[in-house]
Amino acid sequence: SMQDVPRERFAVEPLGYRPKFSAGDVKAPGPDEPFRFAFWGAITERKGVEMLLEAFATVPRRLDGAREVELHLFGPSK
């Protein structure tokens, strides 16, 4: 599995385009706000959105019994 591959075998490459936003633009949720997961891109079978939905279905609706979780999908679909 990929978990067995040493970290030094990987390299993070820069994006091939100018990003529209950065992680610095996103604020952490407040203590009473839900933890939000998001997907941006074309919502098609080959993008793995179905797999994402299946995986998200296994996430408890509340983390640590308190914080709610949400999943948002952004993009065109066919």
CSV table of N, CA and C in Angstrom, one decimal:
chain,number,residue,atom,x,y,z
A,1,SER,N,0.8,-1.2,0.0
A,1,SER,CA,0.0,0.0,0.0
A,1,SER,C,0.9,1.2,0.0
A,2,MET,N,0.3,2.4,-0.3
A,2,MET,CA,1.0,3.6,-0.4
A,2,MET,C,1.5,4.0,1.0
A,3,GLN,N,0.9,3.6,2.1
A,3,GLN,CA,1.3,3.9,3.4
A,3,GLN,C,2.6,3.3,3.8
A,4,ASP,N,3.1,2.3,3.0
A,4,ASP,CA,4.3,1.7,3.3
A,4,ASP,C,5.5,2.4,2.6
A,5,VAL,N,5.2,3.3,1.7
A,5,VAL,CA,6.2,4.0,0.9
A,5,VAL,C,6.8,5.2,1.8
A,6,PRO,N,8.1,5.2,1.9
A,6,PRO,CA,8.7,6.3,2.7
A,6,PRO,C,8.4,7.7,2.2
A,7,ARG,N,8.1,8.7,3.1
A,7,ARG,CA,7.7,10.0,2.7
A,7,ARG,C,8.8,10.7,1.8
A,8,GLU,N,10.0,10.4,2.0
A,8,GLU,CA,11.1,11.0,1.2
A,8,GLU,C,11.0,10.6,-0.3
A,9,ARG,N,10.2,9.6,-0.6
A,9,ARG,CA,10.1,9.2,-2.0
A,9,ARG,C,9.1,10.1,-2.8
A,10,PHE,N,8.4,11.0,-2.1
A,10,PHE,CA,7.4,11.8,-2.7
A,10,PHE,C,7.9,13.3,-2.8
A,11,ALA,N,7.4,14.0,-3.8
A,11,ALA,CA,7.7,15.4,-3.9
A,11,ALA,C,6.4,16.1,-4.2
A,12,VAL,N,6.2,17.3,-3.6
A,12,VAL,CA,5.1,18.1,-3.9
A,12,VAL,C,5.5,19.1,-4.9
A,13,GLU,N,4.7,19.1,-6.0
A,13,GLU,CA,5.0,20.0,-7.2
A,13,GLU,C,4.1,21.2,-7.1
A,14,PRO,N,4.5,22.3,-7.7
A,14,PRO,CA,3.6,23.5,-7.7
A,14,PRO,C,2.5,23.2,-8.7
A,15,LEU,N,1.3,23.9,-8.5
A,15,LEU,CA,0.2,23.8,-9.4
A,15,LEU,C,0.7,24.3,-10.8
A,16,GLY,N,0.0,23.8,-11.9
A,16,GLY,CA,0.3,24.2,-13.2
A,16,GLY,C,-0.5,25.4,-13.6
A,17,TYR,N,-1.1,26.1,-12.7
A,17,TYR,CA,-1.9,27.3,-13.0
A,17,TYR,C,-1.9,28.1,-11.7
A,18,ARG,N,-2.3,29.4,-11.9
A,18,ARG,CA,-2.4,30.3,-10.8
A,18,ARG,C,-3.6,30.0,-9.9
A,19,PRO,N,-3.4,29.7,-8.6
A,19,PRO,CA,-4.5,29.4,-7.7
A,19,PRO,C,-5.5,30.5,-7.6
A,20,LYS,N,-6.8,30.2,-7.4
A,20,LYS,CA,-7.8,31.3,-7.3
A,20,LYS,C,-8.0,31.7,-5.8
A,21,PHE,N,-7.5,30.8,-4.9
A,21,PHE,CA,-7.5,31.1,-3.5
A,21,PHE,C,-6.5,30.3,-2.8
A,22,SER,N,-6.2,30.6,-1.5
A,22,SER,CA,-5.2,29.8,-0.8
A,22,SER,C,-5.8,29.3,0.5
A,23,ALA,N,-5.1,28.4,1.2
A,23,ALA,CA,-5.6,27.9,2.5
A,23,ALA,C,-5.6,29.1,3.5
A,24,GLY,N,-4.7,30.1,3.2
A,24,GLY,CA,-4.7,31.2,4.1
A,24,GLY,C,-6.0,32.0,4.0
A,25,ASP,N,-6.7,31.9,2.9
A,25,ASP,CA,-8.0,32.6,2.7
A,25,ASP,C,-9.1,32.0,3.5
A,26,VAL,N,-9.0,30.8,4.0
A,26,VAL,CA,-10.0,30.0,4.6
A,26,VAL,C,-9.8,30.0,6.1
A,27,LYS,N,-10.8,30.5,6.8
A,27,LYS,CA,-10.7,30.5,8.3
A,27,LYS,C,-11.2,29.2,8.9
A,28,ALA,N,-10.6,28.8,10.0
A,28,ALA,CA,-11.0,27.6,10.7
A,28,ALA,C,-12.4,27.8,11.2
A,29,PRO,N,-13.2,26.8,11.3
A,29,PRO,CA,-14.6,26.9,11.9
A,29,PRO,C,-14.5,27.3,13.4
A,30,GLY,N,-15.5,28.1,13.8
A,30,GLY,CA,-15.6,28.4,15.2
A,30,GLY,C,-16.1,27.2,16.0
A,31,PRO,N,-16.0,27.3,17.3
A,31,PRO,CA,-16.4,26.1,18.1
A,31,PRO,C,-17.8,25.6,17.9
A,32,ASP,N,-18.7,26.5,17.5
A,32,ASP,CA,-20.1,26.1,17.3
A,32,ASP,C,-20.5,25.9,15.8
A,33,GLU,N,-19.5,26.0,14.9
A,33,GLU,CA,-19.7,25.8,13.5
A,33,GLU,C,-19.4,24.4,13.1
A,34,PRO,N,-20.0,23.8,12.1
A,34,PRO,CA,-19.7,22.5,11.6
A,34,PRO,C,-18.3,22.5,10.9
A,35,PHE,N,-17.8,21.3,10.9
A,35,PHE,CA,-16.5,21.1,10.1
A,35,PHE,C,-17.0,20.7,8.7
A,36,ARG,N,-16.6,21.5,7.8
A,36,ARG,CA,-17.0,21.4,6.4
A,36,ARG,C,-16.0,20.8,5.5
A,37,PHE,N,-16.4,19.8,4.7
A,37,PHE,CA,-15.6,19.2,3.7
A,37,PHE,C,-16.2,19.7,2.3
A,38,ALA,N,-15.3,19.9,1.3
A,38,ALA,CA,-15.8,20.4,0.0
A,38,ALA,C,-15.1,19.7,-1.1
A,39,PHE,N,-15.8,19.6,-2.2
A,39,PHE,CA,-15.2,19.2,-3.5
A,39,PHE,C,-15.5,20.2,-4.5
A,40,TRP,N,-14.5,20.6,-5.3
A,40,TRP,CA,-14.6,21.6,-6.4
A,40,TRP,C,-14.2,20.9,-7.7
A,41,GLY,N,-15.0,20.9,-8.7
A,41,GLY,CA,-14.7,20.4,-10.0
A,41,GLY,C,-15.9,19.8,-10.6
A,42,ALA,N,-15.7,19.3,-11.8
A,42,ALA,CA,-16.8,18.6,-12.6
A,42,ALA,C,-17.2,17.4,-11.8
A,43,ILE,N,-18.5,17.3,-11.6
A,43,ILE,CA,-19.0,16.1,-10.9
A,43,ILE,C,-19.4,15.1,-11.9
A,44,THR,N,-18.4,14.2,-12.2
A,44,THR,CA,-18.6,13.1,-13.1
A,44,THR,C,-18.1,11.8,-12.5
A,45,GLU,N,-18.5,10.7,-13.1
A,45,GLU,CA,-18.1,9.4,-12.6
A,45,GLU,C,-16.5,9.3,-12.5
A,46,ARG,N,-15.8,9.8,-13.5
A,46,ARG,CA,-14.4,9.6,-13.5
A,46,ARG,C,-13.6,10.4,-12.4
A,47,LYS,N,-14.3,11.4,-11.8
A,47,LYS,CA,-13.7,12.2,-10.8
A,47,LYS,C,-13.7,11.6,-9.4
A,48,GLY,N,-14.5,10.5,-9.3
A,48,GLY,CA,-14.5,9.8,-8.0
A,48,GLY,C,-15.5,10.4,-7.0
A,49,VAL,N,-16.4,11.2,-7.4
A,49,VAL,CA,-17.4,11.8,-6.5
A,49,VAL,C,-18.2,10.7,-5.8
A,50,GLU,N,-18.6,9.7,-6.5
A,50,GLU,CA,-19.3,8.6,-5.9
A,50,GLU,C,-18.5,8.0,-4.8
A,51,MET,N,-17.2,7.8,-5.0
A,51,MET,CA,-16.4,7.2,-3.9
A,51,MET,C,-16.3,8.2,-2.7
A,52,LEU,N,-16.2,9.5,-3.0
A,52,LEU,CA,-16.2,10.5,-1.9
A,52,LEU,C,-17.5,10.4,-1.1
A,53,LEU,N,-18.7,10.3,-1.8
A,53,LEU,CA,-19.9,10.2,-1.1
A,53,LEU,C,-20.0,8.9,-0.2
A,54,GLU,N,-19.5,7.8,-0.8
A,54,GLU,CA,-19.5,6.6,0.0
A,54,GLU,C,-18.6,6.7,1.2
A,55,ALA,N,-17.5,7.3,1.0
A,55,ALA,CA,-16.6,7.5,2.2
A,55,ALA,C,-17.2,8.4,3.2
A,56,PHE,N,-17.8,9.5,2.7
A,56,PHE,CA,-18.3,10.5,3.7
A,56,PHE,C,-19.5,9.8,4.5
A,57,ALA,N,-20.2,8.9,3.9
A,57,ALA,CA,-21.3,8.2,4.6
A,57,ALA,C,-20.8,7.5,5.8
A,58,THR,N,-19.5,7.1,5.8
A,58,THR,CA,-18.9,6.4,7.0
A,58,THR,C,-18.5,7.4,8.1
A,59,VAL,N,-18.4,8.7,7.8
A,59,VAL,CA,-18.0,9.7,8.8
A,59,VAL,C,-19.2,9.9,9.7
A,60,PRO,N,-18.9,9.9,11.0
A,60,PRO,CA,-20.0,10.2,12.0
A,60,PRO,C,-20.5,11.6,11.7
A,61,ARG,N,-21.8,11.8,11.8
A,61,ARG,CA,-22.4,13.1,11.6
A,61,ARG,C,-21.9,14.1,12.6
A,62,ARG,N,-21.4,13.7,13.7
A,62,ARG,CA,-20.8,14.6,14.7
A,62,ARG,C,-19.4,14.0,15.1
A,63,LEU,N,-18.5,14.9,15.1
A,63,LEU,CA,-17.1,14.6,15.5
A,63,LEU,C,-17.0,14.7,17.0
A,64,ASP,N,-16.5,13.8,17.6
A,64,ASP,CA,-16.3,13.8,19.1
A,64,ASP,C,-17.7,14.0,19.8
A,65,GLY,N,-18.8,13.6,19.1
A,65,GLY,CA,-20.1,13.7,19.6
A,65,GLY,C,-20.6,15.1,19.7
A,66,ALA,N,-19.8,16.1,19.2
A,66,ALA,CA,-20.3,17.5,19.4
A,66,ALA,C,-20.4,18.3,18.0
A,67,ARG,N,-19.2,18.4,17.3
A,67,ARG,CA,-19.2,19.2,16.1
A,67,ARG,C,-19.8,18.4,14.9
A,68,GLU,N,-20.8,19.1,14.3
A,68,GLU,CA,-21.4,18.5,13.1
A,68,GLU,C,-20.4,18.6,11.9
A,69,VAL,N,-20.7,17.7,10.9
A,69,VAL,CA,-19.8,17.7,9.7
A,69,VAL,C,-20.8,17.9,8.5
A,70,GLU,N,-20.3,18.5,7.5
A,70,GLU,CA,-21.0,18.8,6.3
A,70,GLU,C,-20.1,18.5,5.1
A,71,LEU,N,-20.8,18.1,4.0
A,71,LEU,CA,-20.0,17.9,2.7
A,71,LEU,C,-20.7,18.8,1.6
A,72,HIS,N,-20.0,19.6,0.9
A,72,HIS,CA,-20.5,20.5,-0.1
A,72,HIS,C,-19.8,20.1,-1.4
A,73,LEU,N,-20.6,20.0,-2.5
A,73,LEU,CA,-20.1,19.7,-3.8
A,73,LEU,C,-20.3,20.9,-4.7
A,74,PHE,N,-19.2,21.4,-5.3
A,74,PHE,CA,-19.3,22.6,-6.2
A,74,PHE,C,-18.8,22.2,-7.6
A,75,GLY,N,-19.7,22.4,-8.6
A,75,GLY,CA,-19.2,22.1,-10.0
A,75,GLY,C,-20.4,21.6,-10.8
A,76,PRO,N,-20.2,21.7,-12.1
A,76,PRO,CA,-21.2,21.2,-13.1
A,76,PRO,C,-21.3,19.7,-13.0
A,77,SER,N,-22.5,19.2,-13.3
A,77,SER,CA,-22.7,17.7,-13.4
A,77,SER,C,-23.3,17.4,-14.8
A,78,LYS,N,-23.1,16.1,-15.1
A,78,LYS,CA,-23.7,15.7,-16.4
A,78,LYS,C,-24.8,14.7,-16.2
